[in-house]
Coordinates of C-alpha atoms in Angstrom, one line a residue:
M25 CA 0.0 0.6 0.3
K26 CA 1.5 3.1 -1.5
V27 CA 1.7 5.9 1.2
P28 CA 0.6 9.8 0.1
G29 CA 2.9 11.5 -1.3
D30 CA 5.2 8.8 -2.8
D31 CA 4.7 9.6 -6.6
A32 CA 5.4 13.2 -6.6
E33 CA 9.1 12.5 -5.7
Q34 CA 10.8 11.3 -9.1
A35 CA 14.5 9.7 -8.3
D36 CA 17.3 11.8 -10.0
D37 CA 20.6 10.2 -8.8
S38 CA 23.0 13.7 -9.6
A39 CA 20.1 15.5 -7.1
G40 CA 20.1 12.8 -4.2
L41 CA 19.0 10.7 -3.5
T42 CA 14.4 11.0 -2.7
T43 CA 12.6 10.5 0.4
G44 CA 11.1 6.8 -1.6
E45 CA 14.6 5.9 -2.4
L46 CA 16.3 6.7 1.1
A47 CA 13.1 5.6 3.2
G48 CA 14.4 2.2 0.6
R49 CA 17.7 2.0 1.3
L50 CA 16.3 2.8 5.9
G51 CA 14.0 0.0 5.7
V52 CA 11.9 2.5 7.4
A53 CA 8.9 4.0 5.8
P54 CA 8.7 6.9 3.7
T55 CA 6.0 9.1 6.2
T56 CA 9.2 8.2 8.8
I57 CA 11.7 9.7 7.0
R58 CA 9.5 13.6 6.8
S59 CA 8.4 13.1 10.1
W60 CA 11.6 12.8 11.7
G61 CA 12.7 16.3 8.9
R62 CA 9.3 17.4 10.4
R63 CA 9.4 17.1 14.2
Y64 CA 13.4 16.7 15.4
G65 CA 15.0 19.1 12.2
L66 CA 16.6 16.4 10.5
E67 CA 15.7 18.5 7.0
P68 CA 18.1 17.1 3.6
A69 CA 19.6 20.6 3.0
A70 CA 18.1 20.8 -0.2
H71 CA 15.2 20.3 -2.3
T72 CA 14.5 20.4 -6.3
P73 CA 13.5 23.6 -7.6
G74 CA 9.6 22.0 -7.3
G75 CA 10.4 22.0 -3.7
H76 CA 10.5 18.0 -3.6
R77 CA 13.7 16.3 -1.0
R78 CA 17.0 15.5 -2.6
W79 CA 19.0 14.0 0.3
S80 CA 23.2 14.0 -0.1
P81 CA 25.6 11.9 1.3
A82 CA 25.4 14.3 4.4
D83 CA 21.7 13.6 4.9
V84 CA 22.1 9.9 4.8
A85 CA 24.9 9.6 6.8
R86 CA 22.0 11.5 9.8
L87 CA 19.6 9.9 9.1
E88 CA 21.8 6.3 9.5
R89 CA 22.8 7.4 12.3
M90 CA 19.0 8.1 13.7
R91 CA 18.2 4.8 12.9
A92 CA 20.2 3.1 14.5
L93 CA 19.8 5.0 17.6
T94 CA 16.3 4.4 17.1
A95 CA 17.1 0.5 16.9
T96 CA 18.4 -0.1 20.1
G97 CA 15.6 1.9 21.7
L98 CA 16.1 5.4 22.9
A99 CA 13.5 7.5 21.9
P100 CA 13.0 9.7 18.7
A101 CA 13.8 12.8 20.5
E102 CA 16.7 12.0 22.3
A103 CA 18.0 10.8 19.3
A104 CA 18.0 13.2 16.7
R105 CA 19.5 15.2 19.7
L106 CA 22.6 13.4 19.4
V107 CA 22.7 13.3 15.3
R108 CA 22.3 17.5 15.3
A109 CA 24.6 17.9 17.5
G110 CA 27.5 15.9 15.5
P111 CA 28.7 12.4 14.8
A112 CA 29.7 10.0 17.7
G113 CA 30.5 7.0 18.2
P114 CA 29.3 3.3 17.8
V115 CA 26.2 3.2 18.6
G116 CA 25.0 0.4 21.7
P117 CA 22.4 -0.8 23.7
V118 CA 20.3 1.9 25.8
G119 CA 20.5 0.1 29.5
P120 CA 23.3 0.3 32.1
G121 CA 26.3 2.4 30.6
G122 CA 24.4 3.5 27.9
P123 CA 23.5 6.2 26.3
G124 CA 21.3 8.7 28.4
S125 CA 22.1 6.2 31.5
G126 CA 23.1 7.3 34.7
D127 CA 26.2 6.3 37.1
G128 CA 24.7 3.3 38.0
P129 CA 22.7 1.8 41.1
D130 CA 24.7 2.9 43.8
H131 CA 22.3 6.4 45.2
M132 CA 18.6 3.9 44.2
D133 CA 18.6 1.8 47.3
D134 CA 17.7 4.8 49.2
P135 CA 14.5 6.8 47.9
D136 CA 15.0 9.4 49.6
H137 CA 18.7 10.8 48.6
P138 CA 19.1 13.4 46.9
A139 CA 20.5 11.9 43.6
T140 CA 18.1 9.5 43.4
A141 CA 16.3 10.0 40.3
D142 CA 18.9 13.2 39.1
S143 CA 21.5 11.0 38.7
R144 CA 19.3 7.8 36.6
V145 CA 17.0 10.0 34.8
P146 CA 18.3 11.1 31.5
D147 CA 17.6 15.1 30.0
G148 CA 13.2 15.8 30.5
P149 CA 11.3 17.5 27.9
R150 CA 12.9 20.5 26.5
T151 CA 10.8 24.2 25.9
G152 CA 14.5 25.4 24.6
P153 CA 17.8 24.3 24.4
G154 CA 19.2 22.4 27.5
A155 CA 15.3 23.3 29.0
P156 CA 15.6 21.1 32.3
T157 CA 12.2 19.7 33.7
A158 CA 11.3 18.2 37.3
E159 CA 8.5 15.7 35.5
R160 CA 10.3 12.5 34.9
P161 CA 12.7 12.0 38.1
D162 CA 9.5 13.5 39.6
L163 CA 7.6 10.3 38.5
V164 CA 10.5 7.8 39.6
R165 CA 10.9 9.1 43.0
A166 CA 6.6 8.3 43.4
A167 CA 6.8 5.2 41.8
L168 CA 10.5 3.9 44.5
R169 CA 7.7 5.4 47.5
L170 CA 4.7 3.3 45.8
D171 CA 2.5 6.6 45.7
S172 CA 0.0 6.1 43.6
A173 CA -1.5 9.3 44.1
A174 CA 1.2 11.1 43.2
M175 CA 2.0 8.8 39.5
D176 CA -1.4 9.2 38.8
A177 CA -1.3 12.9 39.3
I178 CA 2.2 12.9 37.1
L179 CA 1.1 11.2 34.6
R180 CA -2.4 12.8 33.9
S181 CA -0.5 16.2 33.8
A182 CA 2.0 14.8 31.4
L183 CA -0.6 13.6 29.1
A184 CA -2.6 17.0 29.4
S185 CA 0.5 18.7 28.8
H186 CA 2.5 17.3 26.3
G187 CA -0.1 15.2 24.4
V188 CA 0.5 10.7 24.6
V189 CA 2.7 11.2 21.8
G190 CA 5.0 13.4 23.9
A191 CA 4.1 12.1 27.4
W192 CA 5.1 8.5 26.8
D193 CA 8.6 9.8 24.5
Q194 CA 9.5 12.3 26.9
V195 CA 8.8 11.2 30.6
I196 CA 6.9 7.7 30.4
T197 CA 9.7 6.0 28.3
P198 CA 12.2 7.1 30.5
A199 CA 10.6 7.0 34.5
L200 CA 9.9 3.1 33.1
R201 CA 13.7 1.8 31.5
A202 CA 15.7 3.7 35.0
V203 CA 12.8 2.3 37.0
G204 CA 13.4 -1.3 34.2
R205 CA 17.2 -0.7 34.9
L206 CA 16.9 -1.2 38.5
W207 CA 15.1 -4.2 38.5
E208 CA 18.0 -5.4 35.7
T209 CA 20.8 -4.5 38.3
S210 CA 19.5 -5.7 41.5
G211 CA 17.9 -8.7 41.3
E212 CA 14.1 -8.7 42.0
R213 CA 14.5 -6.1 44.8
Y214 CA 12.4 -3.6 42.5
I215 CA 10.1 -5.7 40.7
D216 CA 7.2 -4.4 42.8
I217 CA 8.4 -0.5 41.3
E218 CA 8.0 -1.9 38.1
H219 CA 4.9 -3.6 37.5
A220 CA 3.2 -0.3 40.4
L221 CA 4.6 2.0 37.6
T222 CA 3.2 0.2 34.7
W223 CA -0.4 0.2 35.8
H224 CA -0.5 3.3 36.5
V225 CA 0.5 3.7 33.2
S226 CA -1.7 1.5 31.8
G227 CA -4.5 2.9 33.3
A228 CA -3.4 6.9 32.5
L229 CA -3.2 5.5 28.7
G230 CA -7.2 4.1 28.9
R231 CA -8.6 6.9 29.4
F232 CA -7.9 7.9 26.3
V233 CA -9.8 5.0 24.5
P234 CA -13.2 4.4 24.3
R235 CA -14.5 0.9 25.7
G236 CA -17.4 -0.6 23.9
T237 CA -18.0 1.4 21.5
D238 CA -16.1 1.5 17.5
R239 CA -16.0 4.6 15.6
R240 CA -17.0 4.0 12.3
G241 CA -13.9 3.5 9.2
A242 CA -11.3 1.3 8.8
A243 CA -9.6 1.1 12.1
T244 CA -6.1 -0.1 13.1
V245 CA -5.6 -3.5 14.3
L246 CA -3.0 -3.7 17.5
A247 CA -1.9 -7.5 18.5
C248 CA 0.8 -9.1 20.0
M249 CA 2.3 -11.4 18.6
P250 CA 1.7 -15.4 19.5
G251 CA 3.7 -15.8 23.4
E252 CA 4.4 -11.9 23.7
D253 CA 3.0 -10.2 26.7
H254 CA 4.4 -6.6 26.9
T255 CA 1.1 -4.6 25.9
L256 CA 2.3 -1.7 27.4
P257 CA 4.2 0.0 23.9
L258 CA 0.6 -0.7 22.3
Q259 CA -1.4 0.9 24.1
A260 CA 0.2 3.7 24.0
L261 CA -0.2 3.7 20.2
A262 CA -4.2 2.8 21.4
A263 CA -3.9 5.7 23.1
A264 CA -2.3 8.0 21.0
L265 CA -4.7 6.7 17.6
A266 CA -7.5 7.8 19.9
E267 CA -6.5 11.2 21.0
R268 CA -6.7 11.7 17.5
R269 CA -10.1 10.3 16.8
L270 CA -9.0 7.4 15.1
P271 CA -11.1 4.0 15.3
V272 CA -8.5 1.4 16.7
R273 CA -8.8 -2.2 18.0
M274 CA -7.1 -3.5 20.7
L275 CA -6.4 -7.1 20.4
G276 CA -3.7 -7.5 23.2
G277 CA -1.3 -9.7 24.4
A278 CA 0.4 -13.6 23.3
L279 CA -2.9 -13.3 20.5
P280 CA -2.7 -16.9 19.1
A281 CA -2.1 -16.5 15.0
E282 CA -5.4 -17.9 14.4
P283 CA -7.6 -15.8 16.3
L284 CA -4.8 -12.8 14.9
V285 CA -5.8 -13.5 11.4
A286 CA -9.2 -14.2 12.0
A287 CA -9.5 -10.8 13.7
V288 CA -8.3 -9.2 10.6
R289 CA -10.5 -10.7 8.4
R290 CA -13.3 -10.4 10.0
T291 CA -12.5 -6.7 10.1
G292 CA -10.7 -5.7 7.1
P293 CA -8.4 -2.8 9.0
A294 CA -6.3 -0.1 6.9
A295 CA -2.9 -1.0 9.4
V296 CA -2.3 -4.1 11.9
G297 CA 0.1 -3.3 14.1
L298 CA 2.4 -6.9 14.9
W299 CA 4.5 -6.0 18.5
S300 CA 7.3 -8.2 19.4
Q301 CA 9.3 -7.0 22.6
S302 CA 11.7 -10.3 22.1
V303 CA 13.7 -12.4 18.8
A304 CA 12.2 -14.9 20.4
T305 CA 8.3 -14.4 19.6
V306 CA 9.0 -12.5 16.2
S307 CA 6.7 -14.4 13.4
R308 CA 8.3 -13.0 9.9
A309 CA 5.6 -15.8 8.1
L310 CA 2.5 -15.0 10.8
A311 CA 3.6 -11.6 9.3
A312 CA 3.7 -11.6 5.8
Q313 CA 0.4 -13.8 5.8
V314 CA -1.0 -10.6 7.4
A315 CA -0.1 -8.5 4.9
A316 CA -1.6 -11.1 2.3
M317 CA -4.5 -11.0 3.6
E318 CA -7.1 -9.2 1.1
W319 CA -10.8 -8.1 0.8
G320 CA -13.6 -6.5 -0.5
V321 CA -15.6 -6.5 -4.1
R322 CA -13.5 -8.3 -6.6
G323 CA -11.5 -5.2 -8.3
A324 CA -11.5 -3.3 -5.2
R325 CA -9.8 -5.7 -3.0
R326 CA -7.3 -4.1 -0.1
R327 CA -4.9 -5.5 2.2
P328 CA -4.1 -4.3 5.1
A329 CA -0.5 -2.4 6.0
V330 CA 1.3 -4.3 8.1
L331 CA 3.5 -2.6 10.6
L332 CA 6.4 -4.3 12.5
L333 CA 6.7 -2.5 15.8
G334 CA 9.0 -3.1 19.0
P335 CA 12.8 -3.9 19.6
G336 CA 12.0 -7.8 18.3
W337 CA 11.6 -6.7 14.7
A338 CA 15.4 -5.1 14.3
G339 CA 17.1 -5.4 11.7
R340 CA 14.1 -8.2 10.3
T341 CA 11.9 -7.0 7.4
V342 CA 8.5 -8.6 6.0
P343 CA 8.0 -7.4 1.6
G344 CA 5.7 -4.8 1.9
A345 CA 5.0 -4.1 5.9
H346 CA 6.4 -0.9 7.7
H347 CA 8.6 -0.6 10.3
P348 CA 8.6 2.8 12.4
P349 CA 11.1 3.4 15.0
G350 CA 8.5 5.8 17.2
L351 CA 5.1 6.2 18.3
A352 CA 4.9 8.9 16.8
E353 CA 5.9 8.0 13.3
A354 CA 3.7 4.7 13.8
A355 CA 0.6 7.0 14.4
D356 CA 1.2 9.2 11.9
L357 CA 1.5 6.0 9.6
C358 CA -1.6 5.0 10.6
A359 CA -3.3 7.9 10.3
S360 CA -2.1 8.3 7.1
L361 CA -3.0 4.7 6.2
G362 CA -6.9 5.6 7.7
R363 CA -7.4 7.9 5.1
E364 CA -6.2 6.6 2.4

């Protein structure tokens, strides 16, 4: 399924790569390239006289680094900040010692230590260069204290002020990573903290998605791959789509292959998002089967656009499928597909 605008850019190798050509090289959708330019200031240096984008070797190198950083799990906004800052060394995994991590878990044993959150949580959402925020550290501190009221208040404020995508990228994901690192580096000592924070984030996101109603129009179907139980990122995408008043059907975690295929056939969605947190739950055969499904009258049959979501899909492609690197890009792609 084509994305609007692809046909407008005709290839001219002497002028640099078109957006479509660059998207194919990076293994992402053209809408992702445009989103990186519009949202994060990674536009190409040159355009044709008709205003079409042309990507020079320097532009391509920047976006290759952007793709590599987001593939590690780094939020697109933070990855773009690093790309704009200039060349850097090899991209490593996000986690202890990786981009955005702190010095270690030493101070996190004491929730009241003044360095507890500030030394472990990367820079917060910015309204200008270098502008800090207290929202992420506050959320981590509230989680460490199992302060339900504080977590709910911080999440409501973040969603109201930043929207779903901004709150997810700038507030929620960094806090989840900080708490997750604690759990990973200290046995199961902090597993209750992670579970509590996840539960409160899930509830905050769920308030965006109507239950018991179904908006008309071609919906996006969201499901975890068989054996995959990590539903929270899909809940974030469902909330982002609902915030835009786009119809979405959430099928949840660990959905077996047969019911997934049956649900897609029954509902005829514009897009199907398939989440895999790890390589163990990836099934390219199932994704290809969904991508090949058709419905409608002969001569006007349609297929769903398949979105490969989650770190499990990193480096793995399915012909015709999309691989948006972040929540913003996934939401933009679903929105454009729903309008076709």
